[in-house]
Amino acid sequence: MYQPQKIIISPEVRSSSLVKIIIHNCPSIPIEYCNINKDSPYLQEKNNLVITRNKGNFFKPCPGTSNYLCCLYKILNIGLNCPLSCTYCILQSYLEYPALTIHANLNEMFEELDRLFTQFPGQIFRIGTGEFTDSLVLDHITELSKILVPYFARQQKAYLELKTKTDTIHNLANLDHQGKTIIAWSLNSSRIAKEEELGAPSIEQRLLAAQKCQNLGYKLAFHFDPIIFYPGWEKEYQKTIDMLFSTIKPSHITWISMGCFRFMPKSKPIIQEKFPHSRIIYEEFIRGLDGKMRYLEIIRQEIYSKMISWIRQRDPKCFVYFCMESPKIWRNCLGYAPANNEELKSWLDQCCLRIIK
Amino acid sequence: MQNNISLTLQPMDIEMDKVNLEHQPYIIQYPFSHTNANNRQRELISCIKQYGLFAPIIVQKTKKGNIFIVHGANRFLACQSMGCSTISSRVLPYSMQDQKVYLFSLSLFLSHKKPNSMEQAKIIKKLLSFFPEKKIIKDYLPLLGLPQNEKAFSRIIQLADLEKDIAQDLAAEKINPEMALRLVKLPAPERIQIYRFLQQLPFTTSQQFEVLEYIQEISLRDHIRVKKILTDQLILDILSKDQDQRQKALSLRIYLRKKRYPRLTTKEHEFAQEKKTLRLPDHLELYPPAYFEHGNYKFELKFADFSEFEQKANFLHKLAKNQKFQTIIKS
């Protein structure tokens, strides 16, 4: 499990409960107290864990992407960056610095959420913490899940999705989640997990962790994103799908999402420089309407159609959706498409309301 | 730069054959050899012939008797090619330290010449043996006409050890510094192979980038060596064709693009074939959506007069009922 080399604490959060928990869980890690701003040299070191106050909003809409269907997911910004080294990670070019940052002003975060839920009492919220970091990769240090899961259990219509590639789930036991937290794993073929998701547990380990969460009564979700096209991909992705359905009961799966590998053009030299062994950027890509590089439509269509058929063979009723895809892809691969983002959101909201039998 | 050097030394004649041009640590000019004689050099020769050597060159004589040119390398070459056996020189004492002599040479060089990219790279490399990186960035990059930042430093220093072929072309501005920076990232044997390949045909700079990217990415994607790509029979056939060089360059780009983007180019080819079956009249062009994915099909219609417009409009009207056309659009 990840251990930082140094912990940097901004003085304005030194008395927060989260800081106390982190210090307690990292007894042998050197600590420095220092004001942090965007030019701080501490932010340039990947092995630093920087604990600071989030001065902006915690709650944000998913950045989404124009011209493709988006599920209108909401993000809870608990921190930035990730100690895993996935070659394809968009954070490499999205964020300005590599240090791991945790926002410790949780009181302000919950106040913001309370205000929001009061303001929109009828609305269903799907909120995830895994957009700018991995939801659980620091949970052994922060124990944030022990705070977030009970908070969402008390909400009427808000659902928390903890999205991870790790097996750090020990804090999830004995929590009264009330079915309001969905534990989600990012899955891939075993080869991609090994060669491109550096530092992340294997697919088997992830699925075993998912199975434990299933036994704890949690709703589960799985994200095949990014799906990477390479010679022999079919056999290896099918194997992951087989492993998934051999380990997890379909009734516990809230949804499975899929998204083919895409990247910002400026990520290409970064990947080339940081991961010269990686070959994932050399397939046939085109510049999509959102400016990101994506596989040709015929490749994406082939991938999705096959993946869906393998999933359907194991569970014909499983809810599958695409992350950032065109209505044409939806129609050609699933036979239907949401009319707009709002409709896709409503489909996923309905999935949240379903009770595990 | 501080060079408190007293040049009150009396000029003296030194024997030119005592100067070993192969080892000259203070000559900054790059490239430096007779083979690079240019118009300026010829002018210098003619001037010396007419007026004599007006200013003595500056050299340093080492304890071991080696003679290093500090300033006046071109005058030295000119005199050498004129067959002179001695040259008037001011000789710096051998006690003068390496750093001081180099900075003196640099100061004189920069006072009359803007360094080319190779000179910049080699100067910085040499300065690194005297000073830390930060000092070079702060004090020397602006003198060399470079931005005063780490990025500029790390970019230019990469070029210092380029192979002679590429380095000389870079100095002569025959290749773009950006291209040299791309080449420098390749392993040495591949760098030379690709560079020589690019020099064979009259590619523009942007075409050079395009071809380099195709070759590199095919090599990485398919796990094959660059040499194998460059000696592919189809490439050799293109190169040996009895064709205009520009035509060969175009054929080569088309071939490499096909190899890099096989599915997209197949789709483009299929579309072009299907479009042919529609027998579109002149001045009526059909374009597919970008990458066959984004947006709309597009017709471009040009006409000289109403009669031509009417003719094209009638054609389009008939096309709306054409089964082949419908199939093309659906696919």
mmCIF file of N, CA, C and O in Angstrom, chain A residues 57-112:
data_model
loop_
_atom_site.group_PDB
_atom_site.id
_atom_site.type_symbol
_atom_site.label_atom_id
_atom_site.label_comp_id
_atom_site.label_asym_id
_atom_site.label_seq_id
_atom_site.Cartn_x
_atom_site.Cartn_y
_atom_site.Cartn_z
ATOM 1 N N ASN A 57 -14.782 25.076 -4.860
ATOM 2 C CA ASN A 57 -15.913 24.193 -4.583
ATOM 3 C C ASN A 57 -15.449 22.742 -4.535
ATOM 4 O O ASN A 57 -14.588 22.330 -5.302
ATOM 5 N N PHE A 58 -16.071 21.986 -3.642
ATOM 6 C CA PHE A 58 -15.802 20.549 -3.607
ATOM 7 C C PHE A 58 -16.644 19.816 -4.662
ATOM 8 O O PHE A 58 -16.251 18.793 -5.175
ATOM 9 N N PHE A 59 -17.793 20.369 -4.885
ATOM 10 C CA PHE A 59 -18.774 19.708 -5.740
ATOM 11 C C PHE A 59 -18.722 20.325 -7.134
ATOM 12 O O PHE A 59 -18.876 21.539 -7.281
ATOM 13 N N LYS A 60 -18.507 19.477 -8.129
ATOM 14 C CA LYS A 60 -18.386 19.995 -9.499
ATOM 15 C C LYS A 60 -19.065 19.049 -10.469
ATOM 16 O O LYS A 60 -19.061 17.832 -10.232
ATOM 17 N N PRO A 61 -19.580 19.574 -11.564
ATOM 18 C CA PRO A 61 -20.054 18.640 -12.593
ATOM 19 C C PRO A 61 -18.861 17.990 -13.281
ATOM 20 O O PRO A 61 -17.793 18.591 -13.369
ATOM 21 N N CYS A 62 -19.028 16.764 -13.735
ATOM 22 C CA CYS A 62 -17.964 16.090 -14.491
ATOM 23 C C CYS A 62 -17.603 16.959 -15.695
ATOM 24 O O CYS A 62 -18.501 17.475 -16.354
ATOM 25 N N PRO A 63 -16.304 17.158 -15.990
ATOM 26 C CA PRO A 63 -15.959 18.032 -17.119
ATOM 27 C C PRO A 63 -16.596 17.571 -18.431
ATOM 28 O O PRO A 63 -16.817 18.366 -19.335
ATOM 29 N N GLY A 64 -16.937 16.286 -18.495
ATOM 30 C CA GLY A 64 -17.607 15.780 -19.696
ATOM 31 C C GLY A 64 -16.834 16.125 -20.947
ATOM 32 O O GLY A 64 -15.633 16.375 -20.901
ATOM 33 N N THR A 65 -17.544 16.138 -22.029
ATOM 34 C CA THR A 65 -16.884 16.491 -23.272
ATOM 35 C C THR A 65 -17.983 16.843 -24.264
ATOM 36 O O THR A 65 -19.033 16.217 -24.260
ATOM 37 N N SER A 66 -17.715 17.889 -25.026
ATOM 38 C CA SER A 66 -18.779 18.349 -25.929
ATOM 39 C C SER A 66 -18.991 17.375 -27.077
ATOM 40 O O SER A 66 -18.076 16.632 -27.444
ATOM 41 N N ASN A 67 -20.163 17.339 -27.581
ATOM 42 C CA ASN A 67 -20.538 16.535 -28.763
ATOM 43 C C ASN A 67 -20.676 15.031 -28.512
ATOM 44 O O ASN A 67 -20.934 14.285 -29.443
ATOM 45 N N TYR A 68 -20.422 14.570 -27.305
ATOM 46 C CA TYR A 68 -20.649 13.152 -26.999
ATOM 47 C C TYR A 68 -21.591 13.072 -25.797
ATOM 48 O O TYR A 68 -21.699 14.018 -25.030
ATOM 49 N N LEU A 69 -22.260 11.926 -25.664
ATOM 50 C CA LEU A 69 -23.245 11.803 -24.587
ATOM 51 C C LEU A 69 -22.550 11.627 -23.232
ATOM 52 O O LEU A 69 -21.652 10.801 -23.092
ATOM 53 N N CYS A 70 -23.001 12.422 -22.269
ATOM 54 C CA CYS A 70 -22.390 12.420 -20.934
ATOM 55 C C CYS A 70 -23.493 12.095 -19.913
ATOM 56 O O CYS A 70 -24.628 12.529 -20.064
ATOM 57 N N CYS A 71 -23.152 11.349 -18.871
ATOM 58 C CA CYS A 71 -24.169 10.901 -17.897
ATOM 59 C C CYS A 71 -24.442 11.929 -16.808
ATOM 60 O O CYS A 71 -25.183 11.668 -15.878
ATOM 61 N N LEU A 72 -23.833 13.107 -16.924
ATOM 62 C CA LEU A 72 -24.035 14.210 -15.972
ATOM 63 C C LEU A 72 -23.668 13.811 -14.539
ATOM 64 O O LEU A 72 -24.358 14.119 -13.575
ATOM 65 N N TYR A 73 -22.615 13.107 -14.465
ATOM 66 C CA TYR A 73 -22.032 12.678 -13.195
ATOM 67 C C TYR A 73 -21.562 13.908 -12.420
ATOM 68 O O TYR A 73 -21.259 14.939 -13.018
ATOM 69 N N LYS A 74 -21.511 13.775 -11.108
ATOM 70 C CA LYS A 74 -21.006 14.881 -10.293
ATOM 71 C C LYS A 74 -19.761 14.418 -9.534
ATOM 72 O O LYS A 74 -19.664 13.257 -9.143
ATOM 73 N N ILE A 75 -18.870 15.362 -9.342
ATOM 74 C CA ILE A 75 -17.583 15.013 -8.728
ATOM 75 C C ILE A 75 -17.449 15.672 -7.363
ATOM 76 O O ILE A 75 -17.766 16.849 -7.204
ATOM 77 N N LEU A 76 -16.974 14.889 -6.419
ATOM 78 C CA LEU A 76 -16.630 15.437 -5.110
ATOM 79 C C LEU A 76 -15.108 15.475 -5.047
ATOM 80 O O LEU A 76 -14.450 14.428 -5.044
ATOM 81 N N ASN A 77 -14.580 16.684 -5.004
ATOM 82 C CA ASN A 77 -13.141 16.865 -5.164
ATOM 83 C C ASN A 77 -12.395 16.705 -3.834
ATOM 84 O O ASN A 77 -12.036 17.676 -3.178
ATOM 85 N N ILE A 78 -12.156 15.445 -3.454
ATOM 86 C CA ILE A 78 -11.506 15.186 -2.161
ATOM 87 C C ILE A 78 -9.992 15.375 -2.237
ATOM 88 O O ILE A 78 -9.320 15.511 -1.221
ATOM 89 N N GLY A 79 -9.462 15.326 -3.438
ATOM 90 C CA GLY A 79 -8.011 15.471 -3.588
ATOM 91 C C GLY A 79 -7.621 15.373 -5.044
ATOM 92 O O GLY A 79 -8.458 15.130 -5.908
ATOM 93 N N LEU A 80 -6.342 15.570 -5.282
ATOM 94 C CA LEU A 80 -5.849 15.563 -6.655
ATOM 95 C C LEU A 80 -4.643 14.642 -6.782
ATOM 96 O O LEU A 80 -3.836 14.537 -5.862
ATOM 97 N N ASN A 81 -4.564 14.011 -7.927
ATOM 98 C CA ASN A 81 -3.448 13.115 -8.287
ATOM 99 C C ASN A 81 -3.557 11.750 -7.618
ATOM 100 O O ASN A 81 -4.419 11.520 -6.775
ATOM 101 N N CYS A 82 -2.660 10.878 -8.051
ATOM 102 C CA CYS A 82 -2.783 9.476 -7.676
ATOM 103 C C CYS A 82 -1.390 8.853 -7.647
ATOM 104 O O CYS A 82 -0.572 9.141 -8.515
ATOM 105 N N PRO A 83 -1.127 8.012 -6.652
ATOM 106 C CA PRO A 83 0.221 7.412 -6.597
ATOM 107 C C PRO A 83 0.413 6.286 -7.604
ATOM 108 O O PRO A 83 1.543 5.854 -7.828
ATOM 109 N N LEU A 84 -0.672 5.784 -8.188
ATOM 110 C CA LEU A 84 -0.515 4.762 -9.218
ATOM 111 C C LEU A 84 0.082 5.449 -10.450
ATOM 112 O O LEU A 84 -0.058 6.656 -10.613
ATOM 113 N N SER A 85 0.709 4.651 -11.299
ATOM 114 C CA SER A 85 1.322 5.259 -12.490
ATOM 115 C C SER A 85 0.750 4.641 -13.753
ATOM 116 O O SER A 85 1.429 3.896 -14.454
ATOM 117 N N CYS A 86 -0.499 4.922 -14.021
ATOM 118 C CA CYS A 86 -1.114 4.388 -15.242
ATOM 119 C C CYS A 86 -0.583 5.213 -16.419
ATOM 120 O O CYS A 86 -0.651 6.448 -16.394
ATOM 121 N N THR A 87 -0.097 4.522 -17.409
ATOM 122 C CA THR A 87 0.547 5.226 -18.525
ATOM 123 C C THR A 87 -0.427 6.177 -19.220
ATOM 124 O O THR A 87 -0.041 7.220 -19.714
ATOM 125 N N TYR A 88 -1.685 5.769 -19.261
ATOM 126 C CA TYR A 88 -2.671 6.521 -20.036
ATOM 127 C C TYR A 88 -3.333 7.638 -19.236
ATOM 128 O O TYR A 88 -4.200 8.332 -19.761
ATOM 129 N N CYS A 89 -2.946 7.801 -17.967
ATOM 130 C CA CYS A 89 -3.714 8.671 -17.065
ATOM 131 C C CYS A 89 -3.802 10.111 -17.580
ATOM 132 O O CYS A 89 -2.792 10.757 -17.851
ATOM 133 N N ILE A 90 -5.010 10.572 -17.669
ATOM 134 C CA ILE A 90 -5.252 11.924 -18.187
ATOM 135 C C ILE A 90 -4.761 12.987 -17.208
ATOM 136 O O ILE A 90 -4.474 14.124 -17.595
ATOM 137 N N LEU A 91 -4.636 12.610 -15.925
ATOM 138 C CA LEU A 91 -4.202 13.597 -14.924
ATOM 139 C C LEU A 91 -2.799 14.128 -15.227
ATOM 140 O O LEU A 91 -2.447 15.227 -14.843
ATOM 141 N N GLN A 92 -2.015 13.322 -15.934
ATOM 142 C CA GLN A 92 -0.644 13.751 -16.278
ATOM 143 C C GLN A 92 -0.630 15.059 -17.051
ATOM 144 O O GLN A 92 0.267 15.875 -16.905
ATOM 145 N N SER A 93 -1.624 15.214 -17.919
ATOM 146 C CA SER A 93 -1.636 16.469 -18.676
ATOM 147 C C SER A 93 -2.736 17.401 -18.197
ATOM 148 O O SER A 93 -2.791 18.552 -18.597
ATOM 149 N N TYR A 94 -3.598 16.910 -17.331
ATOM 150 C CA TYR A 94 -4.724 17.721 -16.863
ATOM 151 C C TYR A 94 -4.308 18.580 -15.669
ATOM 152 O O TYR A 94 -4.712 19.729 -15.551
ATOM 153 N N LEU A 95 -3.483 17.984 -14.796
ATOM 154 C CA LEU A 95 -3.072 18.725 -13.599
ATOM 155 C C LEU A 95 -1.685 19.324 -13.798
ATOM 156 O O LEU A 95 -0.880 18.796 -14.554
ATOM 157 N N GLU A 96 -1.447 20.413 -13.067
ATOM 158 C CA GLU A 96 -0.202 21.155 -13.300
ATOM 159 C C GLU A 96 0.986 20.608 -12.514
ATOM 160 O O GLU A 96 2.111 20.970 -12.771
ATOM 161 N N TYR A 97 0.721 19.771 -11.510
ATOM 162 C CA TYR A 97 1.819 19.281 -10.675
ATOM 163 C C TYR A 97 1.572 17.825 -10.286
ATOM 164 O O TYR A 97 0.429 17.352 -10.307
ATOM 165 N N PRO A 98 2.628 17.102 -9.906
ATOM 166 C CA PRO A 98 2.457 15.671 -9.651
ATOM 167 C C PRO A 98 2.172 15.268 -8.202
ATOM 168 O O PRO A 98 1.814 14.121 -7.949
ATOM 169 N N ALA A 99 2.347 16.191 -7.244
ATOM 170 C CA ALA A 99 2.185 15.783 -5.837
ATOM 171 C C ALA A 99 0.742 15.395 -5.539
ATOM 172 O O ALA A 99 -0.200 15.962 -6.092
ATOM 173 N N LEU A 100 0.603 14.450 -4.645
ATOM 174 C CA LEU A 100 -0.729 14.035 -4.204
ATOM 175 C C LEU A 100 -1.265 15.074 -3.241
ATOM 176 O O LEU A 100 -0.573 15.462 -2.294
ATOM 177 N N THR A 101 -2.458 15.511 -3.457
ATOM 178 C CA THR A 101 -3.027 16.547 -2.604
ATOM 179 C C THR A 101 -4.333 16.041 -1.995
ATOM 180 O O THR A 101 -5.157 15.451 -2.697
ATOM 181 N N ILE A 102 -4.483 16.271 -0.711
ATOM 182 C CA ILE A 102 -5.742 15.917 -0.037
ATOM 183 C C ILE A 102 -6.334 17.192 0.538
ATOM 184 O O ILE A 102 -5.606 18.015 1.122
ATOM 185 N N HIS A 103 -7.630 17.329 0.376
ATOM 186 C CA HIS A 103 -8.300 18.510 0.942
ATOM 187 C C HIS A 103 -8.848 18.155 2.321
ATOM 188 O O HIS A 103 -9.656 17.225 2.440
ATOM 189 N N ALA A 104 -8.384 18.870 3.324
ATOM 190 C CA ALA A 104 -8.712 18.469 4.693
ATOM 191 C C ALA A 104 -9.839 19.274 5.326
ATOM 192 O O ALA A 104 -10.269 18.961 6.433
ATOM 193 N N ASN A 105 -10.339 20.285 4.644
ATOM 194 C CA ASN A 105 -11.427 21.090 5.232
ATOM 195 C C ASN A 105 -12.765 20.395 4.989
ATOM 196 O O ASN A 105 -13.622 20.889 4.263
ATOM 197 N N LEU A 106 -12.899 19.223 5.618
ATOM 198 C CA LEU A 106 -14.090 18.406 5.375
ATOM 199 C C LEU A 106 -15.370 19.062 5.888
ATOM 200 O O LEU A 106 -16.445 18.853 5.317
ATOM 201 N N ASN A 107 -15.256 19.863 6.954
ATOM 202 C CA ASN A 107 -16.467 20.532 7.451
ATOM 203 C C ASN A 107 -17.082 21.404 6.365
ATOM 204 O O ASN A 107 -18.288 21.404 6.156
ATOM 205 N N GLU A 108 -16.194 22.102 5.662
ATOM 206 C CA GLU A 108 -16.689 22.965 4.566
ATOM 207 C C GLU A 108 -17.279 22.118 3.449
ATOM 208 O O GLU A 108 -18.246 22.488 2.799
ATOM 209 N N MET A 109 -16.679 20.946 3.232
ATOM 210 C CA MET A 109 -17.188 20.056 2.173
ATOM 211 C C MET A 109 -18.611 19.596 2.523
ATOM 212 O O MET A 109 -19.518 19.664 1.678
ATOM 213 N N PHE A 110 -18.801 19.164 3.754
ATOM 214 C CA PHE A 110 -20.136 18.675 4.120
ATOM 215 C C PHE A 110 -21.154 19.813 4.165
ATOM 216 O O PHE A 110 -22.316 19.626 3.816
ATOM 217 N N GLU A 111 -20.706 20.986 4.560
ATOM 218 C CA GLU A 111 -21.629 22.150 4.535
ATOM 219 C C GLU A 111 -22.099 22.407 3.113
ATOM 220 O O GLU A 111 -23.270 22.670 2.858
ATOM 221 N N GLU A 112 -21.146 22.322 2.186
ATOM 222 C CA GLU A 112 -21.477 22.560 0.767
ATOM 223 C C GLU A 112 -22.472 21.506 0.267
ATOM 224 O O GLU A 112 -23.449 21.827 -0.419
#
